[in-house]
Structures are given as structure tokens and as C-alpha cells.
XYZ file of C-alpha atoms in Angstrom:
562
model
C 44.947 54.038 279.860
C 43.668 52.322 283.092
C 40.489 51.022 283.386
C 38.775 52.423 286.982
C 35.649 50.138 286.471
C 34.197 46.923 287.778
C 31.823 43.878 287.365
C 29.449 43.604 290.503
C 29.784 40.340 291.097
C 26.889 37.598 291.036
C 24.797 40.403 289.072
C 24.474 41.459 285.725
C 26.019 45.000 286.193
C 28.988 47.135 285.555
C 29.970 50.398 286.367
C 32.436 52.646 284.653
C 33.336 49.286 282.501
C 33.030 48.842 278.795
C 34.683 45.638 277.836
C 32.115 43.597 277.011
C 34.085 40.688 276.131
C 35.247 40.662 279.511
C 31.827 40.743 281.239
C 29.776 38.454 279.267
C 26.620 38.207 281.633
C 26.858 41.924 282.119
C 23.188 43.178 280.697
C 23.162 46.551 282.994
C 25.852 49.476 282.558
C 26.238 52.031 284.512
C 28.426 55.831 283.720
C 29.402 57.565 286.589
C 31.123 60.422 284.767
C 32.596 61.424 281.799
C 36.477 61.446 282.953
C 38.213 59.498 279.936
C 39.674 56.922 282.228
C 36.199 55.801 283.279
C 35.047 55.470 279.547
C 37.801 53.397 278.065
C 36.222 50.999 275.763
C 32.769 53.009 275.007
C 32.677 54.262 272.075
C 29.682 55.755 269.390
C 29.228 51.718 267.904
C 27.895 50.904 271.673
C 24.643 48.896 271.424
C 22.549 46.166 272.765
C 22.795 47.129 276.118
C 21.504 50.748 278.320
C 23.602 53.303 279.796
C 22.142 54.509 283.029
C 23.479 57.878 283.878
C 22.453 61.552 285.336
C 20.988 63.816 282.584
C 24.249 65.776 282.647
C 26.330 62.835 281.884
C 23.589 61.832 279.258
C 24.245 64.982 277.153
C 27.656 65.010 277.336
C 27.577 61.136 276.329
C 25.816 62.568 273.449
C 28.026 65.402 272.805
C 31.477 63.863 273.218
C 31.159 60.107 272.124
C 28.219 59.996 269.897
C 26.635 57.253 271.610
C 22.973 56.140 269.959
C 20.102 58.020 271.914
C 18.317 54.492 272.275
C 20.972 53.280 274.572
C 21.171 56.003 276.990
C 18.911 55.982 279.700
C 19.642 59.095 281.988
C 17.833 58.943 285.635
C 17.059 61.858 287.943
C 19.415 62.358 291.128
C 17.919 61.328 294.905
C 15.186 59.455 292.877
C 14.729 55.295 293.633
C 14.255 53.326 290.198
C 13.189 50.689 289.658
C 15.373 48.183 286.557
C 14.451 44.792 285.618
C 17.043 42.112 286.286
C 15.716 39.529 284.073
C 13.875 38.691 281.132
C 10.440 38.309 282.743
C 10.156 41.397 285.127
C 10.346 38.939 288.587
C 13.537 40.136 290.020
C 14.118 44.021 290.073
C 16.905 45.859 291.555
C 16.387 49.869 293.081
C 19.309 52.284 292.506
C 19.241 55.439 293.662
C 21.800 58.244 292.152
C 23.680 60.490 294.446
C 25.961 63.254 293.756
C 29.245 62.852 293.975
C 30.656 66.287 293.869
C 33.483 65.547 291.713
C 33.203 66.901 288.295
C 29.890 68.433 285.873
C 27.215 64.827 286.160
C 29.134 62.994 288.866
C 27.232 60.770 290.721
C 27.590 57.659 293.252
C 24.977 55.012 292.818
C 23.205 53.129 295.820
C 22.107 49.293 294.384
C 19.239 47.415 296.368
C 18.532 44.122 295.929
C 18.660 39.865 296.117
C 22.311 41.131 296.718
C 22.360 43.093 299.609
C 22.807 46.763 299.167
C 25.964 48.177 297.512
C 26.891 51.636 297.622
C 29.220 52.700 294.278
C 30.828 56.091 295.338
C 33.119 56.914 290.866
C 35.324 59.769 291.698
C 34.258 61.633 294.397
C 35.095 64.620 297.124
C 33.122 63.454 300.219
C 31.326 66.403 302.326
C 29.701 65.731 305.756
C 26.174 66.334 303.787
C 26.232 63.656 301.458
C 25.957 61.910 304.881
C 22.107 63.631 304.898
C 20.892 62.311 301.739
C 17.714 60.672 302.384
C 18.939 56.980 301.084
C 21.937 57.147 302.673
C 20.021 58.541 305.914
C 17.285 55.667 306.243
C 19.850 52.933 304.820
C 20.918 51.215 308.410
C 23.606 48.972 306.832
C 25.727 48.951 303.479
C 26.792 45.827 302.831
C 29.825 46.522 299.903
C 31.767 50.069 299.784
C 33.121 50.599 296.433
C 35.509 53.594 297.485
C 37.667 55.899 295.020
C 40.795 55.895 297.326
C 42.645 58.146 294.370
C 44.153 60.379 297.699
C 44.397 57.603 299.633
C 47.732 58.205 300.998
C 47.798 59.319 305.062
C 51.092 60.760 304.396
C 49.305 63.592 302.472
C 47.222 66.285 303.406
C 45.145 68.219 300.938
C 43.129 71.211 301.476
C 39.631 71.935 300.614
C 38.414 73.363 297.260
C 37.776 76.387 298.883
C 40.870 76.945 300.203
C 42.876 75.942 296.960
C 40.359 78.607 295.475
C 41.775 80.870 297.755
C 45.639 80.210 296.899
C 44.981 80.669 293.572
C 43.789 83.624 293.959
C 46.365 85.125 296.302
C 49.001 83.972 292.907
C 47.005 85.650 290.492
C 46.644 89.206 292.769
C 50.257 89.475 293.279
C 51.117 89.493 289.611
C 48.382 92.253 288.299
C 50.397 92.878 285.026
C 51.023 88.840 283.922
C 48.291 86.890 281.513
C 47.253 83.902 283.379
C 47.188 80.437 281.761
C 45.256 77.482 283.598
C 46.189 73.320 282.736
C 43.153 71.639 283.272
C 41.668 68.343 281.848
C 38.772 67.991 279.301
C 35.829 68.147 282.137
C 36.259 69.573 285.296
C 36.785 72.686 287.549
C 34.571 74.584 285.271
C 33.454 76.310 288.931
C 36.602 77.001 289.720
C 36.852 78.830 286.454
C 33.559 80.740 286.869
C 34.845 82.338 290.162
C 38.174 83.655 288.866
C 36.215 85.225 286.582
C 34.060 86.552 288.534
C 36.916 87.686 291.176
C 38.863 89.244 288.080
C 35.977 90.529 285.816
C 37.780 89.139 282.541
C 36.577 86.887 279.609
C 38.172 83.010 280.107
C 39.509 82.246 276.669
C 38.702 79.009 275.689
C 39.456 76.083 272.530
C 35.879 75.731 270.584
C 36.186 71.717 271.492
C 36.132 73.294 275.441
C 33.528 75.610 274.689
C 30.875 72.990 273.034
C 30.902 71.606 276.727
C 30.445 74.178 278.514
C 27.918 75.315 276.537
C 26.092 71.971 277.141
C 26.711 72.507 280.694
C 24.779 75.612 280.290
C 27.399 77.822 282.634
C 27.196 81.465 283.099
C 28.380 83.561 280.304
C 32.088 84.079 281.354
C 33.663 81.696 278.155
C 35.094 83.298 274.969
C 36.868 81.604 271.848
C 38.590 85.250 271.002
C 42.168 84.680 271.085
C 43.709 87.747 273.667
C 39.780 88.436 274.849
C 40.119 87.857 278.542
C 43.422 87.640 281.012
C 42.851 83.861 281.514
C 43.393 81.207 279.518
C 42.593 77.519 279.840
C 45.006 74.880 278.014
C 45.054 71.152 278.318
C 47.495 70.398 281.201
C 49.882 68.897 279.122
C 50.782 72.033 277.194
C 51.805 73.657 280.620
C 55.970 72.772 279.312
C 59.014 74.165 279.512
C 59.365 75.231 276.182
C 55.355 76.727 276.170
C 56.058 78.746 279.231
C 59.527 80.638 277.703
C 57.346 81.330 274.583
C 54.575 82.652 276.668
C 56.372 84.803 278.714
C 58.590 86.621 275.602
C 55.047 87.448 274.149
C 53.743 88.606 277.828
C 54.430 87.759 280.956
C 52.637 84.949 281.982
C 51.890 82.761 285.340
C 51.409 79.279 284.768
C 48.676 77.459 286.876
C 48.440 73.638 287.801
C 45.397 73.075 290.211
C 46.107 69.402 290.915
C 46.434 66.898 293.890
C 49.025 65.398 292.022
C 52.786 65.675 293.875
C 54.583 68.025 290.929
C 57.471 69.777 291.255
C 57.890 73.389 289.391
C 59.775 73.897 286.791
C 59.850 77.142 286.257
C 59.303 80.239 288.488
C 56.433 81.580 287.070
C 54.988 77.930 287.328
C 52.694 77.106 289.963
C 51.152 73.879 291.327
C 48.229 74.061 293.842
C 46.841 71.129 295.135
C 43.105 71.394 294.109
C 41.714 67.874 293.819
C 38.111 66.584 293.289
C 39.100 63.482 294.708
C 38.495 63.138 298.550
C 41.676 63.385 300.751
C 42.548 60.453 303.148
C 41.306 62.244 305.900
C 37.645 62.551 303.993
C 37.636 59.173 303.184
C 38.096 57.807 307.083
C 35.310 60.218 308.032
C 33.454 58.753 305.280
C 34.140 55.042 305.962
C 33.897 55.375 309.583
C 30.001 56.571 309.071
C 28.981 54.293 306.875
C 30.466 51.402 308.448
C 30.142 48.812 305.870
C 30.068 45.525 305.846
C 33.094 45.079 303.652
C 35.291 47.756 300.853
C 36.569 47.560 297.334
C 39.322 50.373 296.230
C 38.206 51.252 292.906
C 41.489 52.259 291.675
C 44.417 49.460 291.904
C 43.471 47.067 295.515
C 45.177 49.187 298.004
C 43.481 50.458 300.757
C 44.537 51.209 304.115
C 45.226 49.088 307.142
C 43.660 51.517 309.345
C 40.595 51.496 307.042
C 39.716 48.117 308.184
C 39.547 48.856 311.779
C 36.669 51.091 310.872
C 34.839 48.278 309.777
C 32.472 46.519 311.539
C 33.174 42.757 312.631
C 30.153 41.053 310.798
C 29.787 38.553 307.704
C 28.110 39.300 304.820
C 25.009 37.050 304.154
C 25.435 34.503 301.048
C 24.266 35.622 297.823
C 21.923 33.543 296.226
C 21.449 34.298 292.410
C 17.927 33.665 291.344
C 17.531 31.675 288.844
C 15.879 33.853 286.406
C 18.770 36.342 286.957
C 21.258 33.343 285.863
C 18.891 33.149 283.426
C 19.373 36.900 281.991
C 22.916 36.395 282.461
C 23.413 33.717 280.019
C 20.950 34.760 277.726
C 22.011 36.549 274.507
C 19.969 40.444 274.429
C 17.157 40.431 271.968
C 18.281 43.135 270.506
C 21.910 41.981 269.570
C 20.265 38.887 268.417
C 18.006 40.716 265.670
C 21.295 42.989 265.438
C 23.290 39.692 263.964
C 20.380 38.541 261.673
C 20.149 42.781 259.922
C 24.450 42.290 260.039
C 23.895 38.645 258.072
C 21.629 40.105 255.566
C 23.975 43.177 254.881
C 27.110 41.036 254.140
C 24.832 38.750 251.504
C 24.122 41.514 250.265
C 27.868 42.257 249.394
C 28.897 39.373 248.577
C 29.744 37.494 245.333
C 27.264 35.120 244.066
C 28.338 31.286 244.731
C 28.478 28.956 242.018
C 25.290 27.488 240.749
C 25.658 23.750 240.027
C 27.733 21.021 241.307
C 29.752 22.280 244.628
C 32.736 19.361 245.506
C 33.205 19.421 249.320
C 37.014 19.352 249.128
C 39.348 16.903 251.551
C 39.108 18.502 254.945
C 42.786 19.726 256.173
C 44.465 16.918 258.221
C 42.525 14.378 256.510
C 45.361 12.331 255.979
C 45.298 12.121 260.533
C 44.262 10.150 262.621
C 40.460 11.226 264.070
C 42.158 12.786 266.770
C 44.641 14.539 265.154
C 42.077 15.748 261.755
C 39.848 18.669 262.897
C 36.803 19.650 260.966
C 36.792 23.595 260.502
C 32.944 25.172 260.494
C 31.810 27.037 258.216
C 31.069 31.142 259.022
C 28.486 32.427 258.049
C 29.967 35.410 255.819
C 31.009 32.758 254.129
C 28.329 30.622 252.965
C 24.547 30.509 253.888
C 22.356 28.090 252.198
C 19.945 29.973 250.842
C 22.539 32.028 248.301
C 23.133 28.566 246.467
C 21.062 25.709 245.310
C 23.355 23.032 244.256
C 23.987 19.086 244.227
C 26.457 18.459 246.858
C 29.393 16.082 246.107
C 31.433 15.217 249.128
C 34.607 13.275 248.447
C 36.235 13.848 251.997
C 34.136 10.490 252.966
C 34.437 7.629 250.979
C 35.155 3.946 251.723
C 37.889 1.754 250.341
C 37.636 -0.332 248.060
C 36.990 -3.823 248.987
C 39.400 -6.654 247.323
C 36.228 -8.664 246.119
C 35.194 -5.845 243.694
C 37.679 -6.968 241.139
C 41.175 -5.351 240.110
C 40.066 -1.726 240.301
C 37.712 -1.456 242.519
C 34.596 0.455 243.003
C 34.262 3.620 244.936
C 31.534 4.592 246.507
C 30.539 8.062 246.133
C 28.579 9.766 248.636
C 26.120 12.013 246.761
C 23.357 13.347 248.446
C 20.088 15.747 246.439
C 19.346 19.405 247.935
C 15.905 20.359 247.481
C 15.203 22.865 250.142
C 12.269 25.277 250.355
C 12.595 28.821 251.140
C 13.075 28.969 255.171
C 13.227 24.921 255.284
C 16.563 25.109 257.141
C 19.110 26.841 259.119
C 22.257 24.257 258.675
C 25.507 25.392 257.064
C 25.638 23.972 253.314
C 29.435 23.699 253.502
C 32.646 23.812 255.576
C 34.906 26.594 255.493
C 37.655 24.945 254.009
C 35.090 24.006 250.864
C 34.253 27.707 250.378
C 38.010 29.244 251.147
C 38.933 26.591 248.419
C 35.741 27.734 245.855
C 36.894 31.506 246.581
C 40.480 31.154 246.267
C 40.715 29.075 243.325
C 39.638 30.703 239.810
C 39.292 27.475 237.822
C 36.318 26.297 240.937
C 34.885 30.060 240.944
C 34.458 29.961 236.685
C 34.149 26.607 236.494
C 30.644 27.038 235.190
C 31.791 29.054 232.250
C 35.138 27.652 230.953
C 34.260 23.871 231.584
C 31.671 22.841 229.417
C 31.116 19.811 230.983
C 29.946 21.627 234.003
C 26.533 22.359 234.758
C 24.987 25.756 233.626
C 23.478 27.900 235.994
C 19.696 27.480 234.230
C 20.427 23.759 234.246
C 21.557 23.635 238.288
C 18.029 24.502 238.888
C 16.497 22.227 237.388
C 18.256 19.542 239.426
C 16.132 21.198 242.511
C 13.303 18.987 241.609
C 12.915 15.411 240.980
C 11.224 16.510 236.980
C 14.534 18.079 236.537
C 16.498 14.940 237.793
C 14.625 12.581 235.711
C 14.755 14.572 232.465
C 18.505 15.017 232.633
C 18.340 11.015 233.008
C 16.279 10.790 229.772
C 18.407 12.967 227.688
C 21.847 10.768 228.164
C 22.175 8.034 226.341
C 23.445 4.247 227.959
C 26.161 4.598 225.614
C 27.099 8.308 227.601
C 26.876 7.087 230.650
C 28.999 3.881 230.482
C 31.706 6.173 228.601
C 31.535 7.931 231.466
C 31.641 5.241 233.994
C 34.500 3.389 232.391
C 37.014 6.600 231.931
C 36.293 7.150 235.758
C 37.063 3.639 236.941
C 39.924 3.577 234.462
C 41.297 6.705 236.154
C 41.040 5.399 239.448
C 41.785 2.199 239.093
C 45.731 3.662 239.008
C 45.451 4.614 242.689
C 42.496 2.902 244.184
C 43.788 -0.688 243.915
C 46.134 -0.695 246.975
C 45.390 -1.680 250.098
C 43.009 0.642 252.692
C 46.266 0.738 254.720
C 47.618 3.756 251.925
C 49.577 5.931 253.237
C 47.822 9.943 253.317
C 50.057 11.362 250.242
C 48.247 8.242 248.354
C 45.472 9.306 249.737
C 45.284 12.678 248.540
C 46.628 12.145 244.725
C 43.320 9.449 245.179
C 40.755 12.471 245.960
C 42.415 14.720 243.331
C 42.282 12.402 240.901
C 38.141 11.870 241.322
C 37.742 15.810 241.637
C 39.426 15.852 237.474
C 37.787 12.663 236.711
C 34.056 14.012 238.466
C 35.059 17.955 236.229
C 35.351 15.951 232.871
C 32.629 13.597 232.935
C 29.634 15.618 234.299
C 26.530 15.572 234.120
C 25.880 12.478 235.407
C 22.147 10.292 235.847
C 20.296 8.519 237.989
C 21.702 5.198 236.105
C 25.220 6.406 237.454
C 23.316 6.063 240.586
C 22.252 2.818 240.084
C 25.629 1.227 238.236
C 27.732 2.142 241.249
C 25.841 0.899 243.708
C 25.415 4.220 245.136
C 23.414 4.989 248.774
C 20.236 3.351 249.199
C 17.578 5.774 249.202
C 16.595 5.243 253.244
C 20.309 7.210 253.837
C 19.476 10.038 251.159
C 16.047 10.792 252.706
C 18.096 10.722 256.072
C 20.413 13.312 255.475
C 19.733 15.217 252.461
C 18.513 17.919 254.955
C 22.065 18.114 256.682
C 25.463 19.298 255.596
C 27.729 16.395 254.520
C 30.412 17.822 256.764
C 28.145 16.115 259.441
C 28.352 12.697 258.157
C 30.421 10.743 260.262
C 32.671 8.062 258.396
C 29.962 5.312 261.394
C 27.187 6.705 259.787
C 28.919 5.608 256.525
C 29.903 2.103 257.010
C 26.478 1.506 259.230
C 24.922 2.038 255.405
């Protein structure tokens, strides 16, 4: 379905548009009516941002889309408001809500402000009195008329509502013995439906969906849900078929009404289309346009709009907008209430999720690594995914190391880059992890039980205690030298295989080299602070540096400066 909305440009507001996506800095919406075409994209999840509307439209907002009371913001008709237009109540804009004569809560909406003065007309079927409204009487110049040119067509003439009224009425009296059956839309022409009652004295069968609206429109007591209650019946206009209308008329006769400015031909005899439109006709439009003389016009619907039309305008500039600042401001600015939105969303996933491992986490190879620094990307970490505060862990990451220099001896030392966690509640907002660390702990069942079926692995009560330096030290005390040079030889011995060629490797090399540290790291933990000291690990300066920050933030400059 088409989208008969727009942005105002060079302010924060919208009318009739719900893409949010599309209209970033957008912070005020506006409804001009219910009409499904002018509510594509709003649906009952709609937050963050108000919904300025008439009262009629508010209810029916309500009624129809389930939209959240707190975002609806209905305003009174004729009545200048006042809105903020930024965070700190400097700028304000005045709109004024007129009606628009088009369907139940219509309305056109007059904007004042830094921008000039912008008259909004939605769907509408001008009369010579909206001409008399007070805002529209006082307001000397309207600097940008967004029109509905729906009818805008010279080639076509339509006639008034109260003379379509009349045609339908003349169809209806000269078949006294046939059932009449109306096509009409969800909303609208509920007064033309009133009056043929009235004129007829029947009930106006209705669905119960049609009937909770009019209800909320609070319309004289003419409706009925009894099937065969009344001589009139409404339908949704696309039931008004060929094959509906031969199984009407074998049950009764039956005339078929289509009030619509729409060019259909019938296609049946007892089939009738009267041009009844709520939109104004081109000839109501150039009366309109040619009193208002605006500064410049905007079709609503598609961007054609009549040669003539422009003649009617008068031959002056429109003055420069100038955004305030604090309006860019408000723009760019993320609502408060989507932000505390977010945080409620973050805690609810946590909530759901599966507990990380507790322990030792390896920060796997990032994808690519094997690249060139142009070509290797590093993916971040979401937050569904991981969030510090679920996991309190020693962080291993082997997707930075250096290679091994050729003075070391035959194998080789490698450096790993090990860095100690000991964050306080609320200490930190960084992202523990990259994504491609926690799709690998997810995915893979040996890294997500690891804790269980290796018993070399940490236990949960004993990841913990690494949080503190007691913890740290004791684990140190309680491995013998003996341990920990078993443990240091068997992982030089296993990487002494790969890690004696050159740095030049090629990136196949280089991978087998990682995976063989990630078995050698599984089968010899837990390690001490003498490991610490026998490799010739980071000097404590660099820890203190970054043991606040994720090691996917350590660049491989930061590494060599050490």
C-alpha cells in the first residue's frame, strides 16, 4: 500500500508517516486520519515518540490499532498549541488543527514557527468556510501548501456530496421492492449512511467490526448487526463482484451501490457507481489555492500537480530556513524514553539467556585473520550476546601474539597475551568479547561444557576466586615447580612443531599454530603466576593499562610498543 505521508523538512516532524527508520530526526508525529493508507507502518508496538491527533482520531487510534495511551496526545480543533521542539523548552512550534471535512476526525494542521508557517491540508473536501476559520483568517501569508490533489484531474468534474446524496437517492426510490447493498471502506460516509436512513426509515445492517466504530463515533441509533433487520446493507467495497451480485439478487432483488470518485465502469445492471468523493474536486482545489496564495505547494499524493496551479501562485521566494541549533540538537539526539526502553529490553534478554561459562574464556582467531589489516575486519560484539557483568572470567586472547624471534632458540617462545578481570559491580560498560568469541562459545559443545567434561578446566567455584589477587596467589601456592615446568615444557614441545618457521608463514600455518595453543592451553590449565614469570609474559605497566578494556581492542602497535 502507498504511503500518503511526509517528513517536513529541516524540522523534526512527520505527518501521516510511520517509518521511523526513514525519518531518523523525526521526534514529532502527526495523524491526520484514520484511512489505512495514511497509517501504513503504525502499528500497537509504536513508542518513544507522541501522536498528535483530534480526540476522534485518538479513540479510534485506540480502538482500531491498539496504540499505548501514553503515546497519544489528542488536541482540540481551532485551538493554538503550543509543542516543544527541543530538549530544553527554547524553541516551540504552534499548530493549530482544522477540520478537514473528509472522513469521522479529519483534520488539516496549520505549523508556526523558526520555519515559516506551513499549512498540512490530509485528505480533504475544501468548502468556501474553511476559508473563515480564524487561523486561516488572520494568517496573511502561508509559506508551504501541502495539498491532497487525489481529484486533481481538470478533465473531471465531480459533484458535491449533496448532490451525490441526492442521486443516490433518486436509485434507491425507483426500485421500492429491491434490498439495497452499499460498498464502502472501513471509515467513512457514515453521514451519508445516517440520511438514507433517515430518508427510508429502515435499520442499516452492519458487520460487528463496523459497528464497534460507529459506536465510538457515537452516531445516531440507525446501525443494527441483525442479519435481514433493515433494507440496507453496508459491505466492504470489494465484495460488490460479479459473482456476489447474481447470488444476491436469486435470494432478493438487490441494487448494488458504489459511492466513489473513482472512474468505474458497471458491471452489472443492477450495479451502480455514483461519484461521491471526500476528496476535493479540481475545481475546489483552484478555488482553494487561488485564496491562499502560498508561497510554494507539495502534492501529497505522487508529485503531480497542475500547470495551471502554479500560475495561482504568487511570484515571491521563500525566506532561508535556519535550524536552531538546539533543534539540530533534538534531531540527533536519541528520545529518553527509547533510551531507558533499550536498557528494560537488555535486562529482559539476560534474563533469558543461558549462563556463560565461568572460568577461562579463549578469545578465538578473529575471521580473516590470516588478511592483510585491510582486508581482516574485527566483528563487535552485540549485546544479546555477551555483557560483562553475566561472566567473570580470565581472558585469554590468542588472536594477538608475536612471532617468535630466531634468538629464542630452536622453538621459540610465544608470548601470550593474558590480561586479569577484576571488575566491580557497575565498574564498566565495555564489551568483554567479540562476537565471533561468543558465536564460537555458543556453537561449539566441547567450549559450552568445557567446565564439566575437562577436568583440567577451571570449576566454576574456582573461576571466582581468580577475581581477586588472594585467589591468584593461592592457586600459585598450591602447584608445585615440578607442575608447572611439566606444563611449560609439553606446551613449548607442542609448539615448537609449528612455531619455528619464519614470521613470513603463510595463514593456513597460521591457523593450525593458534589451534594448536587453544589444545595445548585446554590440557595444561590451571596455570600460576610463575607461568607468568617463566615466559616472560607482559610487564605489569601493560596489564594495569588494559585490564579494564576488551582484548579485541588491543591493537597488534600497542603490542610490539610493549
Amino acid at each position: 500500500m502507498s504511503v500518503n505521508g511526509k517528513v517536513i523538512p529541516h524540522t523534526p516532524l512527520a505527518v501521516d508517516f510511520w517509518q521511523v527508520r526513514k525519518c531518523p530526526g523525526t521526534r514529532l508525529f502527526f495523524l491526520s486520519h484514520m484511512h489505512s493508507d495514511h497509517t501504513v507502518g503504525l502499528t500497537s508496538t509504536w513508542s518513544n515518540r507522541p501522536i498528535y491527533c483530534s480526540p476522534t482520531t485518538a479513540t479510534l487510534l485506540r480502538l482500531k490499532l491498539q496504540v499505548k495511551e501514553k503515546w497519544i496526545h489528542p488536541l482540540e480543533l481551532d485551538e493554538p498549541y503550543l509543542l516543544p521542539m527541543d530538549d530544553i523548552g527554547k524553541e516551540k512550534l504552534t499548530v493549530t488543527l482544522i477540520e478537514a471535512n473528509h472522513c469521522p476526525g479529519s483534520v488539516m494542521f496549520l505549523f508556526e514557527g523558526y520555519f515559516g508557517s506551513i499549512l498540512y491540508t490530509g485528505d480533504f473536501r475544501y468548502t468556501p468556510s474553511m476559508l473563515r476559520e480564524t487561523c486561516l483568517r488572520t494568517h496573511t501569508t502561508i509559506d508551504v501548501l501541502y495539498l491532497d490533489n487525489t481529484n486533481c484531474d481538470p478533465n473531471r468534474t465531480l459533484p458535491s456530496r449533496q448532490q451525490a446524496t441526492q442521486q443516490i437517492k433518486e436509485i434507491i426510490r425507483r426500485h421500492p421492492n429491491h434490498n439495497v447493498v452499499i460498498g464502502l471502506y472501513a471509515l467513512g460516509k457514515e453521514s451519508l449512511l445516517v440520511e438514507l436512513a433517515k430518508e427510508f426509515k429502515t435499520w442499516v445492517e452492519v458487520s460487528f467490526e463496523r459497528m464497534q466504530t460507529l459506536k465510538a463515533l457515537e452516531l445516531p441509533d440507525v446501525f443494527t448487526t441483525e442479519p435481514g433487520a433493515g433494507r440496507i446493507r453496508v459491505v466492504e467495497q470489494s465484495k460488490i463482484c460479479s459473482a456476489n451480485v447474481h447470488k444476491w439478487d436469486k435470494e432478493h432483488p438487490t441494487l448494488a451501490i458504489l459511492p466513489t470518485s473513482r472512474p468505474l465502469v458497471p458491471f452489472h445492471p443492477n450495479v451502480h457507481v455514483v461519484p461521491y468523493s471526500d476528496h476535493s474536486s479540481y475545481q475546489e482545489l483552484e478555488d482553494f489555492v487561488s485564496a491562499l496564495k502560498p508561497t510554494s505547494l507539495v502534492p501529497i499524493v505522487g508529485k503531480y500537480v497542475p500547470a495551471s496551479f502554479s500560475a495561482l501562485l504568487p511570484r515571491r521566494k521563500r525566506h532561508e530556513i535556519l535550524v536552531p541549533e538546539c533543534v539540530q540538537h533534538y534531531m540527533l539526539s536519541q528520545p529518553e524514553s527509547q533510551l531507558s526502553s533499550s536498557a528494560n529490553t537488555s535486562s529482559r534478554r539476560r534474563h533469558f539467556q543461558p549462563l556463560l561459562p565461568k572460568g577461562v574464556l579463549f578469545d578465538s582467531p578473529i575471521r580473516g585473520a590470516g588478511k592483510s589489516g585491510e582486508e581482516a575486519t574485527e566483528p563487535e560484539a552485540s549485546e544479546e550476546e555477551v555483557n560483562e557483568n553475566d561472566s567473570d572470567c580470565i581472558l585469554v586472547d590468542l588472536s594477538k601474539y608475536r612471532t617468535p624471534k630466531k634468538n629464542r632458540g630452536g622453538t621459540g617462545d610465544m608470548c601470550l597475551n593474558i590480561a586479569k578481570t577484576t571488575r566491580t559491580p557497575f565498574e564498566t560498560n565495555a564489551k568483554i568479547i567479540s562476537e565471533t568469541v561468543s558465536n564460537d562459545i555458543h556453537s561449539s559443545p566441547h567450549m559450552r561444557h568445557s567446565n564439566v567434561q575437562n577436568n583440567d578446566t577451571l570449576s566454576a567455584d574456582e573461576s571466582m576466586s581468580l577475581l581477586s589477587g588472594q585467589g591468584i596467589q593461592q592457586d600459585c601456592d598450591n602447584v608445585s615447580d615440578d607442575q608447572m615446568n611439566n606444563s611449560v615444557a609439553t606446551l613449548q614441545s607442542r609448539l615448537g612443531k609449528d612455531c619455528c618457521s619464519s614470521s613470513s608463514s603463510s595463514a593456513v600455518l597460521k591457523q593450525n599454530y593458534i589451534e594448536e595453543i587453544e589444545n595445548s592451553l585446554l590440557k595444561n590449565l590451571p596455570f600460576t603466576e610463575g607461568d607468568f614469570k617463566t615466559c616472560g609474559l607482559l610487564q605489569q605497566s601493560f596489564v594495569k593499562k588494559y585490564s579494564l578494556l576488551p582484548l579485541c581492542h588491543v591493537s597488534d602497535d600497542d603490542l610490539s610498543d610493549k
